[in-house]
C-alpha positions as a printed NumPy array, in Angstrom:
array([[ 40.195, -23.426,  44.056],
       [ 43.738, -22.627,  42.912],
       [ 43.538, -21.016,  39.494],
       [ 46.628, -22.333,  37.759],
       [ 47.418, -23.347,  34.209],
       [ 49.808, -25.875,  32.689],
       [ 51.525, -26.464,  29.372],
       [ 49.409, -28.845,  27.252],
       [ 52.532, -30.259,  25.578],
       [ 54.584, -31.322,  28.613],
       [ 52.133, -30.634,  31.515],
       [ 54.614, -28.275,  33.207],
       [ 52.854, -25.656,  35.373],
       [ 52.907, -22.267,  33.655],
       [ 51.854, -20.289,  36.725],
       [ 48.923, -19.15 ,  38.835],
       [ 46.369, -16.803,  37.334],
       [ 45.305, -13.704,  39.257],
       [ 44.539, -10.007,  38.865],
       [ 48.059,  -9.207,  37.652],
       [ 48.432, -12.177,  35.3  ],
       [ 50.505, -11.356,  32.243],
       [ 48.985, -12.054,  28.791],
       [ 51.94 , -14.181,  27.617],
       [ 53.69 , -17.118,  29.254],
       [ 56.635, -19.325,  28.349],
       [ 56.978, -22.939,  29.441],
       [ 60.21 , -23.408,  31.396],
       [ 60.468, -27.026,  30.253],
       [ 59.72 , -27.09 ,  26.501],
       [ 60.141, -23.314,  25.943],
       [ 56.84 , -23.046,  24.1  ],
       [ 55.293, -19.572,  24.182],
       [ 51.583, -19.109,  24.898],
       [ 49.064, -16.326,  25.092],
       [ 46.526, -16.379,  27.924],
       [ 43.151, -14.733,  28.473],
       [ 41.724, -15.161,  31.963],
       [ 38.423, -13.9  ,  33.292],
       [ 34.742, -14.39 ,  33.952],
       [ 32.528, -15.796,  31.2  ],
       [ 29.731, -13.241,  30.923],
       [ 28.032, -14.682,  27.852],
       [ 28.204, -17.93 ,  25.907],
       [ 26.61 , -18.659,  22.526],
       [ 26.723, -21.934,  20.62 ],
       [ 25.259, -22.816,  17.214],
       [ 25.37 , -26.011,  15.169],
       [ 25.97 , -25.879,  11.402],
       [ 25.267, -28.709,   8.946],
       [ 28.155, -29.012,   6.51 ],
       [ 26.858, -31.958,   4.488],
       [ 23.455, -33.668,   4.513],
       [ 22.357, -35.6  ,   1.436],
       [ 19.809, -38.139,   2.7  ],
       [ 18.694, -39.51 ,   6.061],
       [ 20.573, -42.746,   5.353],
       [ 23.918, -41.148,   4.625],
       [ 26.26 , -39.717,   7.296],
       [ 25.892, -36.041,   8.177],
       [ 28.797, -33.705,   8.832],
       [ 28.565, -30.845,  11.307],
       [ 30.611, -28.173,  12.923],
       [ 29.74 , -26.038,  15.944],
       [ 30.318, -22.304,  16.258],
       [ 30.997, -20.665,  19.634],
       [ 31.169, -17.128,  20.923],
       [ 32.537, -16.414,  24.408],
       [ 32.442, -12.958,  25.997],
       [ 35.024, -12.8  ,  28.783],
       [ 35.504, -10.015,  31.329],
       [ 39.103,  -9.961,  32.555],
       [ 40.153,  -8.937,  36.096],
       [ 41.436,  -5.666,  34.588],
       [ 37.819,  -5.011,  33.475],
       [ 38.369,  -5.349,  29.744],
       [ 36.112,  -7.307,  27.392],
       [ 37.569, -10.099,  25.266],
       [ 35.459, -11.883,  22.642],
       [ 36.474, -15.311,  21.356],
       [ 34.768, -16.729,  18.256],
       [ 35.749, -20.201,  17.087],
       [ 34.422, -23.371,  15.488],
       [ 35.119, -27.058,  16.066],
       [ 34.056, -30.232,  14.214],
       [ 31.025, -32.16 ,  15.426],
       [ 27.407, -31.558,  16.391],
       [ 27.534, -31.846,  20.188],
       [ 28.192, -28.955,  22.542],
       [ 30.978, -30.517,  24.591],
       [ 32.871, -27.542,  26.032],
       [ 32.331, -27.615,  29.83 ],
       [ 31.93 , -23.888,  30.574],
       [ 28.85 , -21.913,  31.596],
       [ 27.999, -18.282,  32.169],
       [ 29.593, -16.986,  35.369],
       [ 32.502, -19.464,  35.338],
       [ 36.087, -18.25 ,  35.672],
       [ 37.866, -19.566,  32.59 ],
       [ 41.166, -19.195,  30.775],
       [ 42.034, -19.537,  27.094],
       [ 45.424, -20.86 ,  26.075],
       [ 46.725, -20.219,  22.584],
       [ 49.94 , -20.014,  20.607],
       [ 50.914, -16.558,  19.415],
       [ 52.289, -14.81 ,  16.371],
       [ 53.693, -11.701,  17.971],
       [ 50.862, -10.769,  20.328],
       [ 48.088, -12.099,  18.066],
       [ 46.304, -15.437,  18.408],
       [ 47.83 , -18.002,  16.065],
       [ 46.126, -21.231,  17.2  ],
       [ 43.633, -21.857,  20.01 ],
       [ 44.895, -24.767,  22.115],
       [ 42.816, -25.283,  25.26 ],
       [ 40.061, -23.908,  27.502],
       [ 40.172, -24.366,  31.278],
       [ 37.207, -23.946,  33.622],
       [ 38.742, -22.823,  36.938],
       [ 35.352, -22.843,  38.659],
       [ 34.796, -26.571,  38.129],
       [ 38.416, -27.634,  37.615],
       [ 37.74 , -29.146,  34.18 ],
       [ 39.906, -28.762,  31.068],
       [ 38.958, -28.892,  27.415],
       [ 41.834, -29.646,  25.074],
       [ 40.683, -28.984,  21.519],
       [ 40.798, -32.05 ,  19.22 ],
       [ 43.356, -30.138,  17.175],
       [ 44.565, -26.539,  17.539],
       [ 42.144, -24.117,  15.85 ],
       [ 44.028, -21.591,  13.684],
       [ 43.122, -17.943,  13.304],
       [ 41.749, -16.708,   9.939],
       [ 44.914, -14.686,   9.343],
       [ 47.138, -17.687,   9.943],
       [ 45.034, -19.785,   7.551],
       [ 45.238, -17.139,   4.829],
       [ 49.013, -16.915,   5.215],
       [ 49.669, -20.664,   5.17 ],
       [ 46.995, -21.959,   2.799],
       [ 47.34 , -18.964,   0.497],
       [ 51.052, -19.598,   0.068],
       [ 50.472, -23.282,  -0.693],
       [ 47.654, -22.509,  -3.158],
       [ 49.728, -19.884,  -4.958],
       [ 52.662, -22.316,  -5.267],
       [ 50.469, -25.079,  -6.715],
       [ 48.762, -22.625,  -9.089],
       [ 52.08 , -21.333, -10.429],
       [ 53.444, -24.852, -10.819],
       [ 50.457, -25.94 , -12.887],
       [ 50.565, -22.733, -14.882],
       [ 54.216, -23.287, -15.796],
       [ 53.408, -26.796, -16.998],
       [ 50.901, -25.353, -19.484],
       [ 47.584, -26.072, -17.765],
       [ 44.437, -24.22 , -18.839],
       [ 44.265, -20.845, -17.025],
       [ 40.438, -20.648, -17.008],
       [ 40.109, -24.179, -15.673],
       [ 42.757, -23.488, -13.049],
       [ 40.964, -20.332, -11.935],
       [ 37.644, -22.118, -11.606],
       [ 39.167, -25.015,  -9.676],
       [ 41.073, -22.63 ,  -7.393],
       [ 37.944, -20.595,  -6.647],
       [ 35.904, -23.723,  -5.933],
       [ 38.665, -25.114,  -3.716],
       [ 38.898, -21.888,  -1.73 ],
       [ 35.123, -21.742,  -1.203],
       [ 35.017, -25.378,  -0.12 ],
       [ 37.969, -24.9  ,   2.198],
       [ 36.416, -21.771,   3.724],
       [ 33.275, -23.802,   4.385],
       [ 35.086, -26.722,   6.   ],
       [ 37.893, -24.923,   7.837],
       [ 37.662, -24.243,  11.562],
       [ 38.928, -20.891,  12.784],
       [ 39.408, -18.962,  16.028],
       [ 39.359, -15.193,  16.435],
       [ 40.089, -13.193,  19.595],
       [ 39.12 ,  -9.516,  19.689],
       [ 38.672,  -6.693,  22.175],
       [ 35.686,  -4.731,  20.804],
       [ 35.018,  -1.095,  21.756],
       [ 32.654,  -0.787,  24.715],
       [ 29.226,   0.838,  24.305],
       [ 27.711,   3.156,  26.912],
       [ 24.157,   2.06 ,  26.015],
       [ 24.872,  -1.568,  27.033],
       [ 24.558,  -2.017,  30.801],
       [ 27.405,  -4.482,  31.246],
       [ 29.753,  -2.517,  28.985],
       [ 28.802,   0.764,  30.649],
       [ 29.885,  -0.714,  33.979],
       [ 33.172,  -1.87 ,  32.434],
       [ 33.828,   1.654,  31.165],
       [ 33.239,   3.017,  34.671],
       [ 35.605,   0.427,  36.166],
       [ 38.268,   1.199,  33.566],
       [ 37.972,   4.866,  34.507],
       [ 38.528,   3.918,  38.148],
       [ 41.56 ,   1.787,  37.263],
       [ 43.036,   4.668,  35.269],
       [ 42.598,   6.827,  38.358],
       [ 44.259,   4.115,  40.467],
       [ 47.369,   4.019,  38.274],
       [ 47.579,   7.834,  38.33 ],
       [ 47.213,   7.86 ,  42.123],
       [ 49.954,   5.267,  42.562],
       [ 52.292,   7.388,  40.469],
       [ 51.286,  10.539,  42.385],
       [ 51.925,   8.777,  45.712],
       [ 55.507,   8.135,  44.692],
       [ 55.94 ,  11.777,  43.667],
       [ 54.49 ,  13.072,  46.944],
       [ 56.744,  10.853,  49.057],
       [ 59.786,  11.953,  47.083],
       [ 58.741,  15.613,  47.392],
       [ 58.255,  15.303,  51.16 ],
       [ 61.706,  13.755,  51.578],
       [ 63.243,  16.588,  49.527],
       [ 61.34 ,  19.213,  51.547],
       [ 62.493,  17.668,  54.821],
       [ 66.113,  17.851,  53.663],
       [ 65.634,  21.501,  52.609],
       [ 64.065,  22.373,  55.993],
       [ 67.11 ,  20.886,  57.724],
       [ 69.454,  22.946,  55.531],
       [ 67.493,  26.166,  56.093],
       [ 67.351,  25.504,  59.85 ],
       [ 71.107,  25.03 ,  59.985],
       [ 71.659,  28.221,  57.969],
       [ 69.309,  30.201,  60.224],
       [ 71.135,  29.096,  63.361],
       [ 74.451,  30.203,  61.912],
       [ 73.076,  33.624,  61.009],
       [ 71.552,  34.054,  64.47 ],
       [ 74.808,  33.113,  66.166],
       [ 76.878,  35.453,  64.017],
       [ 74.727,  38.657,  63.927],
       [ 70.935,  38.531,  64.068],
       [ 70.598,  42.22 ,  63.199],
       [ 72.873,  42.033,  60.162],
       [ 71.002,  39.001,  58.801],
       [ 67.519,  40.065,  59.946],
       [ 65.984,  40.109,  56.438],
       [ 67.527,  36.782,  55.48 ],
       [ 66.426,  35.236,  58.771],
       [ 62.868,  36.42 ,  58.083],
       [ 62.919,  34.938,  54.57 ],
       [ 64.351,  31.682,  55.89 ],
       [ 61.67 ,  31.47 ,  58.59 ],
       [ 58.987,  32.131,  55.971],
       [ 60.396,  29.416,  53.703],
       [ 60.423,  26.846,  56.521],
       [ 56.794,  27.71 ,  57.304],
       [ 55.78 ,  27.23 ,  53.661],
       [ 57.647,  23.932,  53.46 ],
       [ 55.993,  22.71 ,  56.67 ],
       [ 52.537,  23.52 ,  55.288],
       [ 53.4  ,  21.734,  52.058],
       [ 54.593,  18.647,  53.931],
       [ 51.418,  18.64 ,  56.026],
       [ 49.311,  18.794,  52.846],
       [ 51.423,  16.064,  51.267],
       [ 50.857,  13.847,  54.298],
       [ 47.1  ,  14.354,  53.982],
       [ 47.192,  13.639,  50.245],
       [ 49.231,  10.449,  50.759],
       [ 46.733,   9.236,  53.361],
       [ 43.661,  10.083,  51.252],
       [ 45.117,   8.758,  48.002],
       [ 46.031,   5.488,  49.728],
       [ 42.431,   5.187,  50.922],
       [ 41.149,   5.898,  47.405],
       [ 43.398,   3.194,  45.943],
       [ 42.046,   0.647,  48.456],
       [ 38.457,   1.689,  47.657],
       [ 39.065,   1.294,  43.926],
       [ 40.622,  -2.151,  44.431],
       [ 37.626,  -3.245,  46.527],
       [ 35.159,  -1.836,  44.002],
       [ 36.804,  -3.493,  40.991],
       [ 37.179,  -6.835,  42.799],
       [ 33.543,  -6.679,  43.893],
       [ 32.44 ,  -5.943,  40.334],
       [ 34.396,  -8.986,  39.143],
       [ 32.473, -11.216,  41.557],
       [ 29.015,  -9.707,  41.005],
       [ 27.849,  -8.733,  37.527],
       [ 26.059,  -5.6  ,  38.677],
       [ 25.521,  -4.322,  42.213],
       [ 22.658,  -1.918,  42.933],
       [ 24.941,   0.65 ,  44.603],
       [ 27.953,   0.283,  42.283],
       [ 27.372,   3.62 ,  40.562],
       [ 27.105,   5.408,  43.928],
       [ 30.492,   4.097,  45.039],
       [ 32.082,   5.161,  41.766],
       [ 30.632,   8.657,  42.125],
       [ 31.815,   8.843,  45.748],
       [ 35.388,   7.986,  44.74 ],
       [ 35.455,  10.481,  41.874],
       [ 33.884,  13.214,  44.021],
       [ 36.481,  12.692,  46.765],
       [ 39.286,  12.899,  44.206],
       [ 37.827,  16.156,  42.894],
       [ 37.847,  17.567,  46.438],
       [ 41.51 ,  16.658,  46.884],
       [ 42.385,  18.66 ,  43.768],
       [ 41.928,  21.792,  45.899],
       [ 44.729,  20.585,  48.188],
       [ 46.933,  19.975,  45.124],
       [ 46.168,  23.48 ,  43.858],
       [ 47.008,  24.991,  47.268],
       [ 50.301,  23.094,  47.248],
       [ 51.027,  24.515,  43.801],
       [ 50.563,  28.051,  45.176],
       [ 52.982,  27.201,  47.99 ],
       [ 55.528,  26.046,  45.386],
       [ 55.237,  29.404,  43.622],
       [ 55.882,  31.168,  46.94 ],
       [ 58.951,  29.017,  47.542],
       [ 60.287,  29.764,  44.069],
       [ 59.99 ,  33.488,  44.894],
       [ 61.904,  33.076,  48.157],
       [ 65.473,  34.279,  47.735],
       [ 66.907,  32.028,  50.438],
       [ 65.399,  28.914,  48.854],
       [ 66.806,  29.936,  45.475],
       [ 70.225,  30.29 ,  47.093],
       [ 69.979,  26.795,  48.625],
       [ 68.892,  25.202,  45.336],
       [ 71.37 ,  27.05 ,  43.109]])
């Protein structure tokens, strides 16, 4: 099923969700800006709260509290806590579903929760009304309350009575208000699921470092190839002019070309092995996203990290070759 999302205001497609989905989107039609969380629902809790119940004959008022734990494709944990009016559990998502949360933002922070989409079943849940964050409620309602309080105070109202009414109003509002909070809690090693996420995050950190190192190695190999060509041209000129006069410089040039060739050979091996490691990490992280916990997941992680440790010896050998090149007088002349 195509995992896409659309603007709830004008129904314009906002884009397709995947591993590299960005956390913020802007509608090209109405220019509204949204925050997005996309991932696998690993845990879902729901609890009903009775707000008002006087007698069995009178109406009852309820609200329902939810907690969603979502594992994103980048292997981070996002926790959404929110409440909506009503007694029934009507949000069509279950553990293991791929879901997305759409919300308006204040900077990069959730301002109001707008909609929840279940990409596994293709169903959408548009909240009856956007659910504001606690911070947004404090900012808006607090400003209004302070304005009303000051207005009444200036008209000569009783301060004690005002204070009591304000406190009672705030408590009642806190009881009745619906809020939404999105957090990314620190992961715990003693929790199996979170321990696996920590391991995957370590792999992804290695992947980003390897991608950067690949670029450096390719650039270094291109520079070494150009230097070998320059040294080869210089050596031919010295041989043609007087091989005895330039014997020492010819020897140093030959030595430098040999060192550069070894370095390029090592770089080629590192590029090949690092590319393989990146593919393995991508497969491992994608597999972990599909399956909650595989019996051999830890073994694969250890294999990848052990192989990377082995390749450090090649990097160290290349570093020694660089020191030898820096000591070569002919190379210093070429790079001066």
